[in-house]
Amino acid sequence: MISEKVKQSFIRIVGSENYDDSKAGRLVYSYDATPQFQSLPDAVIAPRNTKEVSEIVKICNEHRIPLVPRGSGTNLCAGTCPIEGGVVLVFKHMNKILEIDEENLTVTVQPGVITQDLIKAVEEKGLFYPPDPSSMKISTIGGNINENSGGLRGLKYGVTRDYVMALEVVLANGDIIRTGGKLAKDVAGYDLTRLFVGSEGTLGVITEATLKLIPMPETKKTMLALYQDLEAAARSVSKIIANKIIPTTLEFLDQPTLAVVEDYARIGLPTNVKAVLLIEQDGPYEVVERDMKKMAEICQEEQAVSVQIARSEAEADALRTARRSALSALARLKPTTILEDATVPRSEIAKMVKAINEIAEKYNVKICTFGHAGDGNLHPTCPTDVRDREEIERVEKAFEEIFAKAIELGGTITGEHGVGAMKAPYLEWKLGKEGIEAMKAIKQALDPNGIMNPGKIFAKSERKRVVVTR
Amino acid sequence: MISEKVKQSFIRIVGSENYDDSKAGRLVYSYDATPQFQSLPDAVIAPRNTKEVSEIVKICNEHRIPLVPRGSGTNLCAGTCPIEGGVVLVFKHMNKILEIDEENLTVTVQPGVITQDLIKAVEEKGLFYPPDPSSMKISTIGGNINENSGGLRGLKYGVTRDYVMALEVVLANGDIIRTGGKLAKDVAGYDLTRLFVGSEGTLGVITEATLKLIPMPETKKTMLALYQDLEAAARSVSKIIANKIIPTTLEFLDQPTLAVVEDYARIGLPTNVKAVLLIEQDGPYEVVERDMKKMAEICQEEQAVSVQIARSEAEADALRTARRSALSALARLKPTTILEDATVPRSEIAKMVKAINEIAEKYNVKICTFGHAGDGNLHPTCPTDVRDREEIERVEKAFEEIFAKAIELGGTITGEHGVGAMKAPYLEWKLGKEGIEAMKAIKQALDPNGIMNPGKIFAKSERKRVVVTR
């Protein structure tokens, strides 16, 4: 609860037009893209600059008011659901690209910049920001940094973490710190930059970031390989890497996903095969040509029934866009879509896909699987309905088993979506009790009053998912 | 001090042959490669496995005995000087390459593996571990991880941090945790892996690491560009990057360094020019050819007096080896060699080189400068003599001014050597009071009794370097 006095303090900082505690305003920010989680915040505040953020944080810290920084809320781990109420911070005013530095190959941004706008802005200078989460049309950079977002180009280019060079962060006590710099090398103390990346707003509020850019690849080619055998597709993935080729993108879609995506995108995707690999390579012309040829050979050796290279950039773009739309397409099937991101070492992809199918059968639930095969990062996705409690229970058991299998294969419960409130109950499976304790100690050290996005990463009690309502 | 009873506990764990508290044994581990720092440990212990490390740490924690994990002691920040005594942990028994995983492109090692041995072992499989600190012939991987070592290939390939995927770490309470995995993507909780990388043994003892490998580049070419004008050399660096070429290596040596290196290596380096750039590119044949041609043109446009491409791999290797020997060569000049690594955004290289020369003149000290120009990571180096207190005072003032200038230009006090005991007094210049407080809070959270490599990173009192003796 926010008292009238505290409310007036907030309004003095940001102006009444940037403080919203109306029922309608709170409702909008009571959920994010994650199904089954909803909880009303007490207020939604839109600061205009870092100083205002610092002042807001100080008040929250003094009065033990939970604080949830939020971008576009596209995360899939209930990372921005205000499950303990409090203040949701939105960055609609802090959405500027502050600088593109062509000499140092960096871009400096405020957290509210839309990912795709950033990518387009640097492309105009011949520069490239590789992280491309599927949500990039609406996600913000601040959200990407807090979740350490991945994407389709992760295999070759890494994830958001690999591109964050410097941060401005407001700590729980209101201190404003700057980490890193426009520096290729910097070992002055602990790597706070990367500690904040992926910390899901639980350690501080990111108010500015300097990101690394690289030269735009000269050219790019896209290929589709079709399979009647899931494991043959998985073997192709392993064999490509074992042949020392690292493609930009190596995506996998199973038959149920293909059918749904084609129905949505209508670009002529085959729907009568068991699996598809979408493969891209970029770089210098000669290298791309050579790699595509070699990869096509490998796919054929591994019994691909067809290997087609996109004839035009338009065709390639249609394929990429179709793949990016997988979640939206799947979401049309049923009222609720649960999309997970169990991740395994890439050598274990075939085993994982097989296990997912067996688990789906065991619990009699529909699971469509697609994802970043080259990263071992799969997205088993279940179209379901939260109102059907009996089915939801089976779905949850199935996913629990999927997480356990991923861990068993040397993997993790989340490759790129984050832990949030949703996967907190499973984190101990990956980290062990001691690992969780170490992380909690860091959280406690930087946020002793626990105001920063409480209820995320660390589970309160047992291992069940719950629908949270207040 | 270690009591007889505690000594016997240590011996019960590791055996008497792995516990050394002889004067001679302690003397060997009383210093590292950093001048002006020496302090005797109370004992030197060589554990044989992680369990033994954990048991040793528990005893140290119980009895508040400082613990200094040490590789080959090649660091240049007094990072492994046991300035508060206690136990030095050496890893001569924990020096195995445990696995090279060709499917997942990883290598798993114990901390005592020599960097170059690792590089050679993976090269035999056609794989590449890029971080190549100049000390790699004798440095250990454990040391590299603790210091987040850089090297000559950092411009294109990044530093040690960019290759550490998973760690096994013994925490101050004796807990053994595992971070990360053979996973291209993993966002299960805070990024402890990268928090430990570069933490200089102050947060835990690293007992195992899984490192990322990449395919071996097809080919490599090496070029020397000679200049009669320092700033022209610096401008060439900026212009190469601005032309969207990221070479593997872009090293700078000034005339005094050149003269010394040639005198040491005798490979026919020119000694009558003001500066040299050593440029390397690797990758597919066509790309390397094209990039080398373009870079040669850029150097010529920027008034290089000569641009020569190495005619053979032997010649190229001689050039690289000569560059790597810069510290050894400079160390022959005077009894003491102080080598720093002030780092700036690469756009500021010309300003920084100019400032270093002006500062050297102001304090009447000899400073030779070489380093990783492409990274903005310079190594101003002063041949001096610790016994000449008057000169040492001028040297320290000069370096203080160099650090201040680096910060002023948006840089850092250390690009790849670490903070250790040596640069602790300057850390606040880079991080500010609030930044230091945040790091201290993390240190306190993970090591409440302060046993892990005490006296490093965080300064005890004022800003002066001191010769430490016990």
PDB file of N, CA and C in Angstrom, chain B residues 102-153:
ATOM      1  N   GLU B 102      34.432 -32.360 -28.637  1.00  0.00           N
ATOM      2  CA  GLU B 102      34.421 -31.826 -30.005  1.00  0.00           C
ATOM      3  C   GLU B 102      33.020 -31.553 -30.514  1.00  0.00           C
ATOM      4  N   GLU B 103      32.030 -32.180 -29.876  1.00  0.00           N
ATOM      5  CA  GLU B 103      30.663 -31.951 -30.334  1.00  0.00           C
ATOM      6  C   GLU B 103      30.129 -30.614 -29.807  1.00  0.00           C
ATOM      7  N   ASN B 104      30.439 -30.327 -28.550  1.00  0.00           N
ATOM      8  CA  ASN B 104      29.968 -29.073 -27.972  1.00  0.00           C
ATOM      9  C   ASN B 104      31.008 -27.958 -28.024  1.00  0.00           C
ATOM     10  N   LEU B 105      32.178 -28.253 -28.594  1.00  0.00           N
ATOM     11  CA  LEU B 105      33.273 -27.274 -28.694  1.00  0.00           C
ATOM     12  C   LEU B 105      33.623 -26.687 -27.320  1.00  0.00           C
ATOM     13  N   THR B 106      33.974 -27.572 -26.407  1.00  0.00           N
ATOM     14  CA  THR B 106      34.391 -27.116 -25.083  1.00  0.00           C
ATOM     15  C   THR B 106      35.608 -27.916 -24.631  1.00  0.00           C
ATOM     16  N   VAL B 107      36.343 -27.336 -23.700  1.00  0.00           N
ATOM     17  CA  VAL B 107      37.414 -28.058 -23.024  1.00  0.00           C
ATOM     18  C   VAL B 107      37.210 -27.856 -21.524  1.00  0.00           C
ATOM     19  N   THR B 108      37.360 -28.940 -20.774  1.00  0.00           N
ATOM     20  CA  THR B 108      37.200 -28.844 -19.323  1.00  0.00           C
ATOM     21  C   THR B 108      38.554 -29.120 -18.668  1.00  0.00           C
ATOM     22  N   VAL B 109      38.957 -28.201 -17.791  1.00  0.00           N
ATOM     23  CA  VAL B 109      40.311 -28.252 -17.242  1.00  0.00           C
ATOM     24  C   VAL B 109      40.324 -28.022 -15.744  1.00  0.00           C
ATOM     25  N   GLN B 110      41.401 -28.482 -15.129  1.00  0.00           N
ATOM     26  CA  GLN B 110      41.691 -28.093 -13.752  1.00  0.00           C
ATOM     27  C   GLN B 110      42.489 -26.790 -13.794  1.00  0.00           C
ATOM     28  N   PRO B 111      42.535 -26.061 -12.671  1.00  0.00           N
ATOM     29  CA  PRO B 111      43.116 -24.719 -12.723  1.00  0.00           C
ATOM     30  C   PRO B 111      44.614 -24.681 -13.023  1.00  0.00           C
ATOM     31  N   GLY B 112      45.325 -25.775 -12.726  1.00  0.00           N
ATOM     32  CA  GLY B 112      46.776 -25.727 -12.868  1.00  0.00           C
ATOM     33  C   GLY B 112      47.314 -25.968 -14.271  1.00  0.00           C
ATOM     34  N   VAL B 113      46.412 -26.146 -15.261  1.00  0.00           N
ATOM     35  CA  VAL B 113      46.882 -26.370 -16.635  1.00  0.00           C
ATOM     36  C   VAL B 113      47.567 -25.102 -17.165  1.00  0.00           C
ATOM     37  N   ILE B 114      48.730 -25.283 -17.802  1.00  0.00           N
ATOM     38  CA  ILE B 114      49.443 -24.156 -18.413  1.00  0.00           C
ATOM     39  C   ILE B 114      48.673 -23.707 -19.668  1.00  0.00           C
ATOM     40  N   THR B 115      48.492 -22.405 -19.805  1.00  0.00           N
ATOM     41  CA  THR B 115      47.680 -21.865 -20.898  1.00  0.00           C
ATOM     42  C   THR B 115      48.127 -22.408 -22.259  1.00  0.00           C
ATOM     43  N   GLN B 116      49.420 -22.360 -22.507  1.00  0.00           N
ATOM     44  CA  GLN B 116      49.890 -22.781 -23.835  1.00  0.00           C
ATOM     45  C   GLN B 116      49.669 -24.277 -24.076  1.00  0.00           C
ATOM     46  N   ASP B 117      49.781 -25.082 -23.030  1.00  0.00           N
ATOM     47  CA  ASP B 117      49.519 -26.519 -23.182  1.00  0.00           C
ATOM     48  C   ASP B 117      48.073 -26.753 -23.608  1.00  0.00           C
ATOM     49  N   LEU B 118      47.174 -25.976 -23.006  1.00  0.00           N
ATOM     50  CA  LEU B 118      45.764 -26.070 -23.381  1.00  0.00           C
ATOM     51  C   LEU B 118      45.577 -25.684 -24.847  1.00  0.00           C
ATOM     52  N   ILE B 119      46.175 -24.562 -25.218  1.00  0.00           N
ATOM     53  CA  ILE B 119      46.025 -24.072 -26.598  1.00  0.00           C
ATOM     54  C   ILE B 119      46.524 -25.128 -27.582  1.00  0.00           C
ATOM     55  N   LYS B 120      47.684 -25.720 -27.275  1.00  0.00           N
ATOM     56  CA  LYS B 120      48.242 -26.737 -28.181  1.00  0.00           C
ATOM     57  C   LYS B 120      47.363 -27.991 -28.230  1.00  0.00           C
ATOM     58  N   ALA B 121      46.854 -28.390 -27.080  1.00  0.00           N
ATOM     59  CA  ALA B 121      46.033 -29.610 -27.035  1.00  0.00           C
ATOM     60  C   ALA B 121      44.770 -29.466 -27.882  1.00  0.00           C
ATOM     61  N   VAL B 122      44.138 -28.298 -27.833  1.00  0.00           N
ATOM     62  CA  VAL B 122      42.901 -28.151 -28.613  1.00  0.00           C
ATOM     63  C   VAL B 122      43.219 -27.911 -30.089  1.00  0.00           C
ATOM     64  N   GLU B 123      44.368 -27.295 -30.358  1.00  0.00           N
ATOM     65  CA  GLU B 123      44.772 -27.089 -31.753  1.00  0.00           C
ATOM     66  C   GLU B 123      44.937 -28.421 -32.479  1.00  0.00           C
ATOM     67  N   GLU B 124      45.378 -29.420 -31.744  1.00  0.00           N
ATOM     68  CA  GLU B 124      45.531 -30.747 -32.364  1.00  0.00           C
ATOM     69  C   GLU B 124      44.207 -31.305 -32.867  1.00  0.00           C
ATOM     70  N   LYS B 125      43.114 -30.802 -32.320  1.00  0.00           N
ATOM     71  CA  LYS B 125      41.781 -31.229 -32.770  1.00  0.00           C
ATOM     72  C   LYS B 125      41.181 -30.223 -33.750  1.00  0.00           C
ATOM     73  N   GLY B 126      41.996 -29.286 -34.219  1.00  0.00           N
ATOM     74  CA  GLY B 126      41.484 -28.278 -35.139  1.00  0.00           C
ATOM     75  C   GLY B 126      40.651 -27.216 -34.447  1.00  0.00           C
ATOM     76  N   LEU B 127      40.820 -27.096 -33.132  1.00  0.00           N
ATOM     77  CA  LEU B 127      40.025 -26.117 -32.386  1.00  0.00           C
ATOM     78  C   LEU B 127      40.921 -25.007 -31.837  1.00  0.00           C
ATOM     79  N   PHE B 128      40.287 -23.928 -31.401  1.00  0.00           N
ATOM     80  CA  PHE B 128      41.016 -22.698 -31.121  1.00  0.00           C
ATOM     81  C   PHE B 128      40.530 -22.121 -29.795  1.00  0.00           C
ATOM     82  N   TYR B 129      41.480 -21.874 -28.879  1.00  0.00           N
ATOM     83  CA  TYR B 129      41.184 -21.143 -27.649  1.00  0.00           C
ATOM     84  C   TYR B 129      41.908 -19.801 -27.777  1.00  0.00           C
ATOM     85  N   PRO B 130      41.184 -18.728 -28.072  1.00  0.00           N
ATOM     86  CA  PRO B 130      41.843 -17.484 -28.453  1.00  0.00           C
ATOM     87  C   PRO B 130      42.623 -16.722 -27.364  1.00  0.00           C
ATOM     88  N   PRO B 131      42.199 -16.683 -26.081  1.00  0.00           N
ATOM     89  CA  PRO B 131      42.928 -15.792 -25.156  1.00  0.00           C
ATOM     90  C   PRO B 131      44.409 -16.179 -25.045  1.00  0.00           C
ATOM     91  N   ASP B 132      45.281 -15.220 -25.270  1.00  0.00           N
ATOM     92  CA  ASP B 132      46.717 -15.488 -25.348  1.00  0.00           C
ATOM     93  C   ASP B 132      47.536 -14.428 -24.614  1.00  0.00           C
ATOM     94  N   PRO B 133      47.419 -14.404 -23.272  1.00  0.00           N
ATOM     95  CA  PRO B 133      48.245 -13.453 -22.533  1.00  0.00           C
ATOM     96  C   PRO B 133      49.726 -13.674 -22.856  1.00  0.00           C
ATOM     97  N   SER B 134      50.501 -12.615 -22.800  1.00  0.00           N
ATOM     98  CA  SER B 134      51.919 -12.718 -23.155  1.00  0.00           C
ATOM     99  C   SER B 134      52.643 -13.759 -22.307  1.00  0.00           C
ATOM    100  N   SER B 135      52.112 -13.996 -21.123  1.00  0.00           N
ATOM    101  CA  SER B 135      52.727 -14.957 -20.203  1.00  0.00           C
ATOM    102  C   SER B 135      52.286 -16.391 -20.476  1.00  0.00           C
ATOM    103  N   MET B 136      51.608 -16.650 -21.565  1.00  0.00           N
ATOM    104  CA  MET B 136      50.930 -17.942 -21.742  1.00  0.00           C
ATOM    105  C   MET B 136      51.822 -19.173 -21.705  1.00  0.00           C
ATOM    106  N   LYS B 137      53.108 -18.982 -21.949  1.00  0.00           N
ATOM    107  CA  LYS B 137      54.013 -20.128 -21.868  1.00  0.00           C
ATOM    108  C   LYS B 137      54.105 -20.683 -20.455  1.00  0.00           C
ATOM    109  N   ILE B 138      53.919 -19.835 -19.453  1.00  0.00           N
ATOM    110  CA  ILE B 138      54.012 -20.314 -18.076  1.00  0.00           C
ATOM    111  C   ILE B 138      52.766 -20.062 -17.233  1.00  0.00           C
ATOM    112  N   SER B 139      51.902 -19.156 -17.686  1.00  0.00           N
ATOM    113  CA  SER B 139      50.718 -18.858 -16.862  1.00  0.00           C
ATOM    114  C   SER B 139      49.784 -20.054 -16.842  1.00  0.00           C
ATOM    115  N   THR B 140      48.932 -20.129 -15.801  1.00  0.00           N
ATOM    116  CA  THR B 140      47.948 -21.206 -15.740  1.00  0.00           C
ATOM    117  C   THR B 140      46.563 -20.676 -16.083  1.00  0.00           C
ATOM    118  N   ILE B 141      45.701 -21.597 -16.474  1.00  0.00           N
ATOM    119  CA  ILE B 141      44.315 -21.229 -16.790  1.00  0.00           C
ATOM    120  C   ILE B 141      43.609 -20.684 -15.548  1.00  0.00           C
ATOM    121  N   GLY B 142      43.888 -21.280 -14.402  1.00  0.00           N
ATOM    122  CA  GLY B 142      43.278 -20.777 -13.168  1.00  0.00           C
ATOM    123  C   GLY B 142      43.640 -19.322 -12.929  1.00  0.00           C
ATOM    124  N   GLY B 143      44.901 -19.002 -13.130  1.00  0.00           N
ATOM    125  CA  GLY B 143      45.349 -17.608 -12.994  1.00  0.00           C
ATOM    126  C   GLY B 143      44.686 -16.725 -14.025  1.00  0.00           C
ATOM    127  N   ASN B 144      44.622 -17.198 -15.269  1.00  0.00           N
ATOM    128  CA  ASN B 144      43.982 -16.420 -16.340  1.00  0.00           C
ATOM    129  C   ASN B 144      42.530 -16.095 -15.991  1.00  0.00           C
ATOM    130  N   ILE B 145      41.816 -17.088 -15.440  1.00  0.00           N
ATOM    131  CA  ILE B 145      40.400 -16.875 -15.110  1.00  0.00           C
ATOM    132  C   ILE B 145      40.282 -15.881 -13.956  1.00  0.00           C
ATOM    133  N   ASN B 146      41.103 -16.058 -12.940  1.00  0.00           N
ATOM    134  CA  ASN B 146      41.037 -15.149 -11.798  1.00  0.00           C
ATOM    135  C   ASN B 146      41.374 -13.712 -12.172  1.00  0.00           C
ATOM    136  N   GLU B 147      42.254 -13.547 -13.165  1.00  0.00           N
ATOM    137  CA  GLU B 147      42.635 -12.191 -13.576  1.00  0.00           C
ATOM    138  C   GLU B 147      41.877 -11.722 -14.813  1.00  0.00           C
ATOM    139  N   ASN B 148      41.029 -12.589 -15.398  1.00  0.00           N
ATOM    140  CA  ASN B 148      40.376 -12.265 -16.676  1.00  0.00           C
ATOM    141  C   ASN B 148      41.412 -11.774 -17.684  1.00  0.00           C
ATOM    142  N   SER B 149      42.411 -12.603 -17.933  1.00  0.00           N
ATOM    143  CA  SER B 149      43.536 -12.211 -18.778  1.00  0.00           C
ATOM    144  C   SER B 149      43.110 -11.884 -20.203  1.00  0.00           C
ATOM    145  N   GLY B 150      43.831 -10.963 -20.773  1.00  0.00           N
ATOM    146  CA  GLY B 150      43.584 -10.566 -22.158  1.00  0.00           C
ATOM    147  C   GLY B 150      44.608 -11.209 -23.069  1.00  0.00           C
ATOM    148  N   GLY B 151      45.220 -10.399 -23.911  1.00  0.00           N
ATOM    149  CA  GLY B 151      46.228 -10.916 -24.824  1.00  0.00           C
ATOM    150  C   GLY B 151      46.196 -10.185 -26.136  1.00  0.00           C
ATOM    151  N   LEU B 152      46.932 -10.733 -27.091  1.00  0.00           N
ATOM    152  CA  LEU B 152      47.126 -10.054 -28.385  1.00  0.00           C
ATOM    153  C   LEU B 152      45.940 -10.251 -29.317  1.00  0.00           C
ATOM    154  N   ARG B 153      45.135 -11.286 -29.066  1.00  0.00           N
ATOM    155  CA  ARG B 153      44.025 -11.552 -29.983  1.00  0.00           C
ATOM    156  C   ARG B 153      42.707 -11.006 -29.462  1.00  0.00           C
TER     157      ARG B 153
END
